[in-house]
PDB file of C-alpha atoms in Angstrom:
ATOM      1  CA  UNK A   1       0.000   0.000   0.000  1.00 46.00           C
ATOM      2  CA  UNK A   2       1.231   3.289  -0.891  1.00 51.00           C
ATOM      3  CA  UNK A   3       1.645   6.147   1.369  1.00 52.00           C
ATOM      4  CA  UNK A   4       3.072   8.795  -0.966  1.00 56.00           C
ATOM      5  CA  UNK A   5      -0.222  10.470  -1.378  1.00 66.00           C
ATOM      6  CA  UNK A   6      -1.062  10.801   2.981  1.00 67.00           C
ATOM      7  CA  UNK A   7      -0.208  14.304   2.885  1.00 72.00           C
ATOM      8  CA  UNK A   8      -2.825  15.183   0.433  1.00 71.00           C
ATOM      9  CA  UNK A   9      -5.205  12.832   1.690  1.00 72.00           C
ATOM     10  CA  UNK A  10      -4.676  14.735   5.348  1.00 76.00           C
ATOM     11  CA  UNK A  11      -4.828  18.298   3.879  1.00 75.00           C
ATOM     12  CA  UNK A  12      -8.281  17.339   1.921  1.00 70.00           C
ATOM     13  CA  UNK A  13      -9.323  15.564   5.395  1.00 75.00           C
ATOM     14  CA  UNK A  14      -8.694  19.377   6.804  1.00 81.00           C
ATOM     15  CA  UNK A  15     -10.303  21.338   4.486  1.00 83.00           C
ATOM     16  CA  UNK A  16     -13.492  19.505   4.428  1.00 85.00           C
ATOM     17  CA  UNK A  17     -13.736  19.707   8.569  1.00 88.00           C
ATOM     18  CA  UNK A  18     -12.866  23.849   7.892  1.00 89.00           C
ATOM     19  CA  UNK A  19     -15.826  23.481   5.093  1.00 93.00           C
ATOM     20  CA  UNK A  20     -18.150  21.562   7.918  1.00 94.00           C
ATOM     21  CA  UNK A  21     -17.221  24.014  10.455  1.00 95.00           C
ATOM     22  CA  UNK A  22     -17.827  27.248   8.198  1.00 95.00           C
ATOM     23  CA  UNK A  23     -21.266  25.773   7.229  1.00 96.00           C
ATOM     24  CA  UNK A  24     -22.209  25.188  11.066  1.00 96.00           C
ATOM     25  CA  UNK A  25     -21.387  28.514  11.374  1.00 96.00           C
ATOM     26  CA  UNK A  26     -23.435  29.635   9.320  1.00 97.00           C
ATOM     27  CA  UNK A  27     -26.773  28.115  10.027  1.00 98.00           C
ATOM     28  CA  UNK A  28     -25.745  29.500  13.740  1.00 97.00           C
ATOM     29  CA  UNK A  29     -25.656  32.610  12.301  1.00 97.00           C
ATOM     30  CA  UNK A  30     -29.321  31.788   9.993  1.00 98.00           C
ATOM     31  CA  UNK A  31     -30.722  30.614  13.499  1.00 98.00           C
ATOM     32  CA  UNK A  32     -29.665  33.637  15.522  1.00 97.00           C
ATOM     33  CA  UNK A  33     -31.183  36.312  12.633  1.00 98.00           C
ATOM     34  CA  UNK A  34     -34.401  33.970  12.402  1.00 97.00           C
ATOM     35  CA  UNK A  35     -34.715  34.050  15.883  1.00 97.00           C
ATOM     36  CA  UNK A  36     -33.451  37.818  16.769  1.00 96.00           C
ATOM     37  CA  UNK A  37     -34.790  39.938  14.546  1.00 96.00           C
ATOM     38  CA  UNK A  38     -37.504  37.464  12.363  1.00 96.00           C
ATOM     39  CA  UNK A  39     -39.022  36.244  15.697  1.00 96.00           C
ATOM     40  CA  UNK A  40     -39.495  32.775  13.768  1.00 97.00           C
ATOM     41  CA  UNK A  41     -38.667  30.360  15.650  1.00 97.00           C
ATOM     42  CA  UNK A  42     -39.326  27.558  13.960  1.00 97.00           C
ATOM     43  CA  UNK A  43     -36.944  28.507  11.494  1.00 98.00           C
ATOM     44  CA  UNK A  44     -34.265  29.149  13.945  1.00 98.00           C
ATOM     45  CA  UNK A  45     -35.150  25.531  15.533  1.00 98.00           C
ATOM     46  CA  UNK A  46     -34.114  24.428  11.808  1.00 98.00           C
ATOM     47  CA  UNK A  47     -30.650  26.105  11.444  1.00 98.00           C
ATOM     48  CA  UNK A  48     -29.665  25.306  14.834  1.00 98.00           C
ATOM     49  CA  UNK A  49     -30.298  21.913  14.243  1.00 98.00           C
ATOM     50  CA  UNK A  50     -28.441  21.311  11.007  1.00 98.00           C
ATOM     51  CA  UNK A  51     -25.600  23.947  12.880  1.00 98.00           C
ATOM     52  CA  UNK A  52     -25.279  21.185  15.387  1.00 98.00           C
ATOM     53  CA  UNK A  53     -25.320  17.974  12.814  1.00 97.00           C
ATOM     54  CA  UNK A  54     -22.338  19.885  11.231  1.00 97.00           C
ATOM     55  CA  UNK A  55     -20.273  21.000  14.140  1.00 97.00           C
ATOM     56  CA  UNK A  56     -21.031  17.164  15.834  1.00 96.00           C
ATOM     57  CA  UNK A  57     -19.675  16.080  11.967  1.00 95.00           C
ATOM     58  CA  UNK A  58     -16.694  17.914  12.090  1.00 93.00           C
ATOM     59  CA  UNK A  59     -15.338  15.057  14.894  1.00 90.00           C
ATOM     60  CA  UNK A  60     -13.863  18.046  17.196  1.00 90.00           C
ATOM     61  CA  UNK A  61     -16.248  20.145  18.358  1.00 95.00           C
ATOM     62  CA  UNK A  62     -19.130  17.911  20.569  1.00 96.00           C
ATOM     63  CA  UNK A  63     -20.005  20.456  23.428  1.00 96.00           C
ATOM     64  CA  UNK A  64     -20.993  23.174  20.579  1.00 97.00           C
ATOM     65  CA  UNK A  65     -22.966  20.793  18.760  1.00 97.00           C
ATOM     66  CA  UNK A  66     -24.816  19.857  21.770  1.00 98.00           C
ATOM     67  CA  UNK A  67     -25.715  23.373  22.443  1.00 98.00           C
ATOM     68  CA  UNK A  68     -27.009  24.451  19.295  1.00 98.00           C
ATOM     69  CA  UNK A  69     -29.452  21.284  19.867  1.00 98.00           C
ATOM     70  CA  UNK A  70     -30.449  22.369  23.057  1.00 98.00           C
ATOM     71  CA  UNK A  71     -31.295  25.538  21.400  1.00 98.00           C
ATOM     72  CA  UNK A  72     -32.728  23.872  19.203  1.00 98.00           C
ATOM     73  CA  UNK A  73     -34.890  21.897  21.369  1.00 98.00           C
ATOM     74  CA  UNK A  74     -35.789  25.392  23.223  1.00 98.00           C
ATOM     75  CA  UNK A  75     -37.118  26.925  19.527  1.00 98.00           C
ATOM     76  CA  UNK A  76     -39.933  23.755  19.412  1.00 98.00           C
ATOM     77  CA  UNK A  77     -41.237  24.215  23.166  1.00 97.00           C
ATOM     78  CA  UNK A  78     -44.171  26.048  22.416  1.00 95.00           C
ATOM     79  CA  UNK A  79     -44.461  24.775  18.428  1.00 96.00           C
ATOM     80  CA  UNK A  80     -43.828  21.417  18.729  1.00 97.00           C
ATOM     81  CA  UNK A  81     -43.235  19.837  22.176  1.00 97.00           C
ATOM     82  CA  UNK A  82     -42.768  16.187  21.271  1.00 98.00           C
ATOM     83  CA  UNK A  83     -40.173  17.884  18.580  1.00 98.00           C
ATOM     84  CA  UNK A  84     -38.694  19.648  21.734  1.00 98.00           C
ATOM     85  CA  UNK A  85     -38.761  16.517  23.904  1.00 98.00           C
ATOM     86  CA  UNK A  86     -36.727  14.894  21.288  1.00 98.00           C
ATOM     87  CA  UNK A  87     -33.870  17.415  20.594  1.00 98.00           C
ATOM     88  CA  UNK A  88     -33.355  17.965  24.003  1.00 98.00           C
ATOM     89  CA  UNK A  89     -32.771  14.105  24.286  1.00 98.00           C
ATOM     90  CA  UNK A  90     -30.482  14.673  20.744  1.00 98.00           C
ATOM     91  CA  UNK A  91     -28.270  16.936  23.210  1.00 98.00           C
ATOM     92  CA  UNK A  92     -28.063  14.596  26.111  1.00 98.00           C
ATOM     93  CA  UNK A  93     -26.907  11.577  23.906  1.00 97.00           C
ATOM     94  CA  UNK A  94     -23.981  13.903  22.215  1.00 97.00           C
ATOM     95  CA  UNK A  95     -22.995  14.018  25.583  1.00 97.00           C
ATOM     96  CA  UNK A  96     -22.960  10.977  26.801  1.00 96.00           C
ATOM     97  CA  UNK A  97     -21.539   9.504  23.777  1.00 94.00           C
ATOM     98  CA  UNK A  98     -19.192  12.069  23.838  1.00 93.00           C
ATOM     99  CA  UNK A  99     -18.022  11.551  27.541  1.00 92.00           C
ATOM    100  CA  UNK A 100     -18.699  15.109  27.883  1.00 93.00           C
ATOM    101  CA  UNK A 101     -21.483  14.583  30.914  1.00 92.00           C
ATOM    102  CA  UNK A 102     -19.637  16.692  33.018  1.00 92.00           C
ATOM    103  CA  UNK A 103     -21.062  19.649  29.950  1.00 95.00           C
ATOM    104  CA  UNK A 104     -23.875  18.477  29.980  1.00 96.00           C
ATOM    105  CA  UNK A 105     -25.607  18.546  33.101  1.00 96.00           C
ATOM    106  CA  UNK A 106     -27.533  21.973  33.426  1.00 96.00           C
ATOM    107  CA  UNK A 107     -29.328  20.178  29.755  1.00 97.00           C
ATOM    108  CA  UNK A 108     -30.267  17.069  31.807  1.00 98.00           C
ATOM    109  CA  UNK A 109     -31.855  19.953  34.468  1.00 97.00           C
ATOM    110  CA  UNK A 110     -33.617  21.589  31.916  1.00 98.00           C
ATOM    111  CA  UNK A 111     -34.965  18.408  30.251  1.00 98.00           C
ATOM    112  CA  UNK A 112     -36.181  17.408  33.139  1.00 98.00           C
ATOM    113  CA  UNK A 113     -38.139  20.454  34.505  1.00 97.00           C
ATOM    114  CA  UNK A 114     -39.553  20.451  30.834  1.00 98.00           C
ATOM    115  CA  UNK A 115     -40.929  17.016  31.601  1.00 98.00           C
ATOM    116  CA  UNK A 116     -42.186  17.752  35.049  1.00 98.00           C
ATOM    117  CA  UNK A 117     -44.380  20.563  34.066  1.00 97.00           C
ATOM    118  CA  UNK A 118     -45.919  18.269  30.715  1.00 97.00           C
ATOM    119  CA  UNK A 119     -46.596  15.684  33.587  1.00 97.00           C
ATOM    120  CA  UNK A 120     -44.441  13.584  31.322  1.00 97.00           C
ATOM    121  CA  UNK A 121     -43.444  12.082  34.704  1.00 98.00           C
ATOM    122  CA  UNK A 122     -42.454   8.559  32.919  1.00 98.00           C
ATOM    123  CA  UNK A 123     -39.677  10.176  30.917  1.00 98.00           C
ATOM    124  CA  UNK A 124     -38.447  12.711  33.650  1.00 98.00           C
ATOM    125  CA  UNK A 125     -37.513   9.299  35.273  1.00 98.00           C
ATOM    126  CA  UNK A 126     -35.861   7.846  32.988  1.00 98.00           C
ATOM    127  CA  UNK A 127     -33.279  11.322  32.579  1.00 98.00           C
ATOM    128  CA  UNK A 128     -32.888  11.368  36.424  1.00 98.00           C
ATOM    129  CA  UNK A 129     -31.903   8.259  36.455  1.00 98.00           C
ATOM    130  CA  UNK A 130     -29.294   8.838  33.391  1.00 98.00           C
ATOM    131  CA  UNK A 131     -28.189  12.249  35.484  1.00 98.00           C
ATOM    132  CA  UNK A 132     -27.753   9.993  38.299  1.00 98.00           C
ATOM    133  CA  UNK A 133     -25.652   8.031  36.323  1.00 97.00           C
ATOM    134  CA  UNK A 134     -23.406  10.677  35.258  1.00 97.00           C
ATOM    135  CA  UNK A 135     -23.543  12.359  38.718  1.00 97.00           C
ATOM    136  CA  UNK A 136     -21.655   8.895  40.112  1.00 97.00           C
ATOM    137  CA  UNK A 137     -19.364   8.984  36.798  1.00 96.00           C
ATOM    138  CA  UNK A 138     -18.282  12.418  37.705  1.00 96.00           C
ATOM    139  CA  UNK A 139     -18.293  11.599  41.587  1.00 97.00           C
ATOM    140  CA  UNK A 140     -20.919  14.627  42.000  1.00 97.00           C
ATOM    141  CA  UNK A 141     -21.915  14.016  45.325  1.00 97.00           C
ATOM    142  CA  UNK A 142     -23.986  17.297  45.966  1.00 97.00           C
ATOM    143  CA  UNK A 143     -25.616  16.713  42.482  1.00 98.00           C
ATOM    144  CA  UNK A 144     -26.416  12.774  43.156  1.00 98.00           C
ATOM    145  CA  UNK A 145     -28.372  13.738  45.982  1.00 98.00           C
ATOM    146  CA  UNK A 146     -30.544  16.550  44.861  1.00 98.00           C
ATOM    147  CA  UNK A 147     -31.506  13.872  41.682  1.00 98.00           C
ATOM    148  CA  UNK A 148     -32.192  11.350  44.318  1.00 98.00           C
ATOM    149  CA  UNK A 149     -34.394  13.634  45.892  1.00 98.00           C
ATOM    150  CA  UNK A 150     -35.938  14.606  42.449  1.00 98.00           C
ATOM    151  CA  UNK A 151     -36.372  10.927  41.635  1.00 98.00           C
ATOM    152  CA  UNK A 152     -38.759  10.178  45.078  1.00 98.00           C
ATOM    153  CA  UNK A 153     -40.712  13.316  43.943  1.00 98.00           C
ATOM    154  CA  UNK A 154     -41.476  12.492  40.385  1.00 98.00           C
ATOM    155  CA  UNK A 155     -42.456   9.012  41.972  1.00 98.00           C
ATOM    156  CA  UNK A 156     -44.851  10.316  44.212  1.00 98.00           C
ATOM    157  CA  UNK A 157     -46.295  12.529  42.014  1.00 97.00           C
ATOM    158  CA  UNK A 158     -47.312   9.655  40.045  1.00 96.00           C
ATOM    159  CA  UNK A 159     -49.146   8.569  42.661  1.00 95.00           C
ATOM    160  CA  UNK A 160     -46.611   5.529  43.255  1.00 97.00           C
ATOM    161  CA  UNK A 161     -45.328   6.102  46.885  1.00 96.00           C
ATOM    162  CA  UNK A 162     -44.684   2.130  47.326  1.00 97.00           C
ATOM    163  CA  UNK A 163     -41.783   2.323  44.176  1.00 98.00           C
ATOM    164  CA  UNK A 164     -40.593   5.412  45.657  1.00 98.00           C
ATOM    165  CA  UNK A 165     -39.919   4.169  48.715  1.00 97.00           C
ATOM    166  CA  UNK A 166     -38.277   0.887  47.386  1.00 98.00           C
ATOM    167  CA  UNK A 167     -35.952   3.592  45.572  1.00 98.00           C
ATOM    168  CA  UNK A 168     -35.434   5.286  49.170  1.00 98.00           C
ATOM    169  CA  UNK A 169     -33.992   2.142  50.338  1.00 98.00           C
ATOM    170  CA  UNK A 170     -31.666   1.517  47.215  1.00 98.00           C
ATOM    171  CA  UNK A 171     -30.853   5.256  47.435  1.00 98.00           C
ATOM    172  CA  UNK A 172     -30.043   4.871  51.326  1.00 98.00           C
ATOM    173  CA  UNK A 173     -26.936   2.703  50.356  1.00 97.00           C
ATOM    174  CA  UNK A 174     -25.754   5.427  49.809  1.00 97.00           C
ATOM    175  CA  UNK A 175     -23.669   6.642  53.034  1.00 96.00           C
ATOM    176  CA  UNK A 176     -23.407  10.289  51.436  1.00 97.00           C
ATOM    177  CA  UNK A 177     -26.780  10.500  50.426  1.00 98.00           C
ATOM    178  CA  UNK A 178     -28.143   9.642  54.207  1.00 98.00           C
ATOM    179  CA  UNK A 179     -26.066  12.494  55.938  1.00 98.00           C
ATOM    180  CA  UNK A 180     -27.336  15.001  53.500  1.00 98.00           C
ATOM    181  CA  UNK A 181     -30.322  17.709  53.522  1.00 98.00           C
ATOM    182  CA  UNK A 182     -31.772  15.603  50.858  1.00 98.00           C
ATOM    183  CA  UNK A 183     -32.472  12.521  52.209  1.00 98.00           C
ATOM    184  CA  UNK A 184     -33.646  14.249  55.634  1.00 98.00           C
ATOM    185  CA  UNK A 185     -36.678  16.294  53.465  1.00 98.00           C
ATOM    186  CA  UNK A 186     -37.269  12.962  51.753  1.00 98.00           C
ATOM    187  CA  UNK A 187     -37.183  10.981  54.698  1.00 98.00           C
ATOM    188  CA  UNK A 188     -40.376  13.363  56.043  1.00 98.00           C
ATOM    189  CA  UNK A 189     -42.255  13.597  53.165  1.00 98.00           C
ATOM    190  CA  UNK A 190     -42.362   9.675  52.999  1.00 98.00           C
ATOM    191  CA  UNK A 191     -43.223   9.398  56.522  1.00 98.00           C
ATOM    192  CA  UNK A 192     -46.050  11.928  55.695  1.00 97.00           C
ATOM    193  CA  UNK A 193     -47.363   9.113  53.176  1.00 97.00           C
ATOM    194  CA  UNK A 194     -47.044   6.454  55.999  1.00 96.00           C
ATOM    195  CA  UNK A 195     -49.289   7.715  58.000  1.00 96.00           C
ATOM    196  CA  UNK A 196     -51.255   9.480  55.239  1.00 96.00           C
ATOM    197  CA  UNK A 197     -50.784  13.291  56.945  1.00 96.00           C
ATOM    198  CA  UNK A 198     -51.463  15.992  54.945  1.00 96.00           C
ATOM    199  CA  UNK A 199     -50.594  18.467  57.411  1.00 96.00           C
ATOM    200  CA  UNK A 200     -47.004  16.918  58.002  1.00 97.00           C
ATOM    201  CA  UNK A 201     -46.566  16.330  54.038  1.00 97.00           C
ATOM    202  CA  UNK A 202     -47.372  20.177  53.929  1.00 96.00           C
ATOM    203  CA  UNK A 203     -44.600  21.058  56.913  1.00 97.00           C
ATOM    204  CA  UNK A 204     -42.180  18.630  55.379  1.00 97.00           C
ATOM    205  CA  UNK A 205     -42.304  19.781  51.254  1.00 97.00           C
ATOM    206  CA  UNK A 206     -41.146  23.676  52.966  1.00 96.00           C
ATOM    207  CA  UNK A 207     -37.668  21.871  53.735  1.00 97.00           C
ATOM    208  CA  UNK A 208     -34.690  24.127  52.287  1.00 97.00           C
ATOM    209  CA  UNK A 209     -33.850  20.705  50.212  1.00 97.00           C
ATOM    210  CA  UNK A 210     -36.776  21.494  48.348  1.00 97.00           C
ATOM    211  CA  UNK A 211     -36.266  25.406  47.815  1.00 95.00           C
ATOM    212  CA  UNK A 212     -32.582  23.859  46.303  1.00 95.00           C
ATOM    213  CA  UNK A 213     -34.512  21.943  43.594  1.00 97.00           C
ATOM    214  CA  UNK A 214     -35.632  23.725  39.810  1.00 94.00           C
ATOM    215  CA  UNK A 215     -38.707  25.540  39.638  1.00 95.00           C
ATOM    216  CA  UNK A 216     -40.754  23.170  38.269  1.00 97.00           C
ATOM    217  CA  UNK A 217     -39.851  20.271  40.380  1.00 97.00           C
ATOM    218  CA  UNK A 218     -40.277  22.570  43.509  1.00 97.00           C
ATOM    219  CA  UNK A 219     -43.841  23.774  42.005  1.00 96.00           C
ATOM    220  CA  UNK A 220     -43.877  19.292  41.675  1.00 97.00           C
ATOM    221  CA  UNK A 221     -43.400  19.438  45.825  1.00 97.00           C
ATOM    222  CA  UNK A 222     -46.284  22.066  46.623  1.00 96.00           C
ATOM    223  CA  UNK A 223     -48.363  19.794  44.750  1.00 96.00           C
ATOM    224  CA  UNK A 224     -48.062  16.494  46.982  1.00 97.00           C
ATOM    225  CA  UNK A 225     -50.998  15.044  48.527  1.00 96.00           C
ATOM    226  CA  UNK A 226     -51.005  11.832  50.795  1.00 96.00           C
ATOM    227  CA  UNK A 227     -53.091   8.677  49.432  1.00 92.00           C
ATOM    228  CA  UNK A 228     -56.949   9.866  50.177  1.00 87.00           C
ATOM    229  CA  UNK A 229     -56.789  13.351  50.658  1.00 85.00           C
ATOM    230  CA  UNK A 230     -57.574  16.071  47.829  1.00 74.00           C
ATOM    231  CA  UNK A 231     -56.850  19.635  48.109  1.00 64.00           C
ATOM    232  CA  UNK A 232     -60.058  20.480  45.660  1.00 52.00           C
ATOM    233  CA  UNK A 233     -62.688  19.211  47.676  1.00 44.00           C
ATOM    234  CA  UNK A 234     -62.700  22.183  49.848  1.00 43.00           C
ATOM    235  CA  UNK A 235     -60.503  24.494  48.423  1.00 50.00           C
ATOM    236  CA  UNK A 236     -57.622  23.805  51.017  1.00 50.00           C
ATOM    237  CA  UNK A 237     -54.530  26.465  51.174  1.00 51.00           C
ATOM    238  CA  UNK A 238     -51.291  24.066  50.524  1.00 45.00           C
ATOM    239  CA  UNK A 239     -49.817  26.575  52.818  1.00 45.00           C
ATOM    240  CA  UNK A 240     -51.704  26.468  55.471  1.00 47.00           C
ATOM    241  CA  UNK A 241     -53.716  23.290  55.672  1.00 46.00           C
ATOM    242  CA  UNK A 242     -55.267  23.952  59.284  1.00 45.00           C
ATOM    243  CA  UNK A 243     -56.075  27.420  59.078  1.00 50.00           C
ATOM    244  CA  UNK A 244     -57.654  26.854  55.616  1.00 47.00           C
ATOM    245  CA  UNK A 245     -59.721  23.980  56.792  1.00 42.00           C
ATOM    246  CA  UNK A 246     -61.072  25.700  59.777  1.00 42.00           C
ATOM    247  CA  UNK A 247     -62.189  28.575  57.720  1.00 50.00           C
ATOM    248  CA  UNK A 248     -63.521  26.224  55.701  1.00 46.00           C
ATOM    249  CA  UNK A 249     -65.519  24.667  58.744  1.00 44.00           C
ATOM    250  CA  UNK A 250     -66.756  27.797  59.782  1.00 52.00           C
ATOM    251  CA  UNK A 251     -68.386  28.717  55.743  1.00 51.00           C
ATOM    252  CA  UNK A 252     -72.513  28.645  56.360  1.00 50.00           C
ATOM    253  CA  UNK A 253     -71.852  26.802  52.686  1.00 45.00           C
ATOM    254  CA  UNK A 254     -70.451  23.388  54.658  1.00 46.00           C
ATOM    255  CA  UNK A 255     -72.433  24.044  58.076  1.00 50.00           C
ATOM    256  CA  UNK A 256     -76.169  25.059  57.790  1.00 52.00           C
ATOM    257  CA  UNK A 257     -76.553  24.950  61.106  1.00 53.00           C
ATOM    258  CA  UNK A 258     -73.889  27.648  61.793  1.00 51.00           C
ATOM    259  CA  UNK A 259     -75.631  29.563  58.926  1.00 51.00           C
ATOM    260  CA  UNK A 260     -78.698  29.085  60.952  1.00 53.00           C
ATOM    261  CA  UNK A 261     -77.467  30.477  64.508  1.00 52.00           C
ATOM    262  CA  UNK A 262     -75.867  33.703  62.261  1.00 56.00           C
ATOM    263  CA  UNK A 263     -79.156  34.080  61.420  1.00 56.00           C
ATOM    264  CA  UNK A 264     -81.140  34.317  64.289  1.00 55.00           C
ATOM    265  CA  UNK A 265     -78.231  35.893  65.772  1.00 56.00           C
ATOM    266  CA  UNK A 266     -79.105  38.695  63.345  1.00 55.00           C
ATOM    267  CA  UNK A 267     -83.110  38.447  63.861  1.00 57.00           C
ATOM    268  CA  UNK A 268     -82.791  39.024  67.395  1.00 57.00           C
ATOM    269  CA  UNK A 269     -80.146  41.794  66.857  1.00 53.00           C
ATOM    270  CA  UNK A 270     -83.284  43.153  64.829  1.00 52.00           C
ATOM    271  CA  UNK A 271     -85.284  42.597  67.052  1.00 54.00           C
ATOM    272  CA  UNK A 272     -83.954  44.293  70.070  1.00 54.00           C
ATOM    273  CA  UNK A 273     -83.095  47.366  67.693  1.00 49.00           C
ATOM    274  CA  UNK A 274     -86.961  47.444  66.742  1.00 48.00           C
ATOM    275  CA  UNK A 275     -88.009  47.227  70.764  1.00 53.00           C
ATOM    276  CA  UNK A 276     -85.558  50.234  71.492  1.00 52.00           C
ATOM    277  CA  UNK A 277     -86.725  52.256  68.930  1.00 45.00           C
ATOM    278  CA  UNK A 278     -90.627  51.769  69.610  1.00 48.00           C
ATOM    279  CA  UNK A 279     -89.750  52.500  73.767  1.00 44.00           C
ATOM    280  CA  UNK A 280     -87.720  55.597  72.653  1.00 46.00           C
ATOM    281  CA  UNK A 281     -91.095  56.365  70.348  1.00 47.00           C
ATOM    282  CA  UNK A 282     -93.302  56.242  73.398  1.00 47.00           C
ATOM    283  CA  UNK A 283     -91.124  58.768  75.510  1.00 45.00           C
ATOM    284  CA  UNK A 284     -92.160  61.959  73.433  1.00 46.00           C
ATOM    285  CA  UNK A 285     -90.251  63.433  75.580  1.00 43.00           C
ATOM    286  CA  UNK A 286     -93.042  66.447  76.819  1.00 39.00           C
ATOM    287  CA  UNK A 287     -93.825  67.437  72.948  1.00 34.00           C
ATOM    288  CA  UNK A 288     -96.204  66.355  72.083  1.00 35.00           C
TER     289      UNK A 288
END
């Protein structure tokens, strides 16, 4: 086999990355305009899409050609969400295939939280537990534990508190995981579900663990209701469960007979009022 010709072979090999690189560039630039100034988003969604196929073909540049499909992804959300769903997953595979998870966590976040507030609760599983997976890789302790806690919370959500707290227990062999904040909020909010307390689950989802968590996983928390108990039935305050139910005890709406007492409360307040005013009538005073 001849080599003569390698240097050629390595300079053509060069100029067609430079060509795939300018090209990515390009349809960055197409995206940003579309985006920017066009407000079409859809559009943008498209260039930074192909952007990222070229930059991820150019063998040297995996972290930009992740996020161009994250921005991708974030283009679709309110066009096409299953579209969005599945560039956002796009991203997370270039970096895991990549080995580049260590880039790539604040995308597994945001794909998450995107998930939680579709109630695509399923899926939001299924990316904690490949975050978890990278958070171990990495040796991410502080990370592993607020996905942990994430994990139990999607769970419950589903209304499945018996997996979540089989996961408790696999999560507890973790030594880490039991000395931190996390598993101490999880460890009360489960207990809430034990003994089916609302009024505890409401105490326990206030925890600073939970404040720690994304927006949309801590909006996941506020949510919680033990096995039994619904929060629309009387209008309950999540805040404030027994302060809203005893104003709710006291409405004449859910106790007639306190509607009743107001009321002859009030006829006898009328009553007495009438009585004063005819005595005060009879004393004329010398007048008349």
């Amino acid at each position: 086999m001849s080599l003569g010709n390698l240097p050629l072979a390595e300079d053509f090999v060069k100029s067609a990355k430079k060509a795939l690189y300018f090209s990515a560039k390009a349809h960055e630039s197409a995206a940003k305009v579309a985006e920017k100034k066009l407000n079409d988003k859809k559009t943008a969604g498209t260039h930074y899409q192909l952007g990222s196929d070229l930059f991820l073909a150019t063998a040297s540049m995996p972290d930009r050609a992740a996020e161009l499909m994250t921005l991708a992804g974030k283009m679709y959300e309110d066009i096409d969400l299953e579209a969005s769903i599945q560039l956002h997953l796009n991203a997370i595979v270039i970096y895991e295939t990549e080995n580049r998870g260590r880039f790539g966590l604040e995308e597994f976040r945001y794909l998450c939280s995107l998930l939680v507030k579709n109630n695509r609760y399923d899926k939001a599983i299924e990316i904690l537990n490949r975050l978890s997976f990278q958070c171990v890789k990495l040796n991410n302790k502080v990370e592993l534990c607020k996905t942990y806690l994430s994990i139990l919370l999607v769970f419950l959500a589903k209304g499945d508190d018996v997996e979540a707290t089989k996961q408790m227990d696999n999560f507890s062999q973790d030594s880490y995981f039991t000395r931190s904040p996390e598993f101490s909020a999880a460890e009360k909010i489960l207990l809430s579900f034990k003994e089916f307390d609302q009024e505890k689950l409401d105490k326990a989802i206030r925890d600073p663990a939970i404040n720690d968590l994304n927006s949309n996983l801590r909006k996941l928390a506020y949510t919680l209701t033990v096995p039994g108990f619904s929060r629309n039935v009387l209008g309950i305050k999540s805040n404030d469960f027994s302060e809203s139910v005893a104003d709710k005890l006291k409405s004449p709406v859910l106790n007639p007979d306190l509607a009743k007492s107001d009321e002859l409360s009030n006829q006898n307040t009328y009553k007495n009022t009438f009585n004063n005013f005819s005595v005060e009538d009879d004393d004329d005073g010398g007048f008349l």
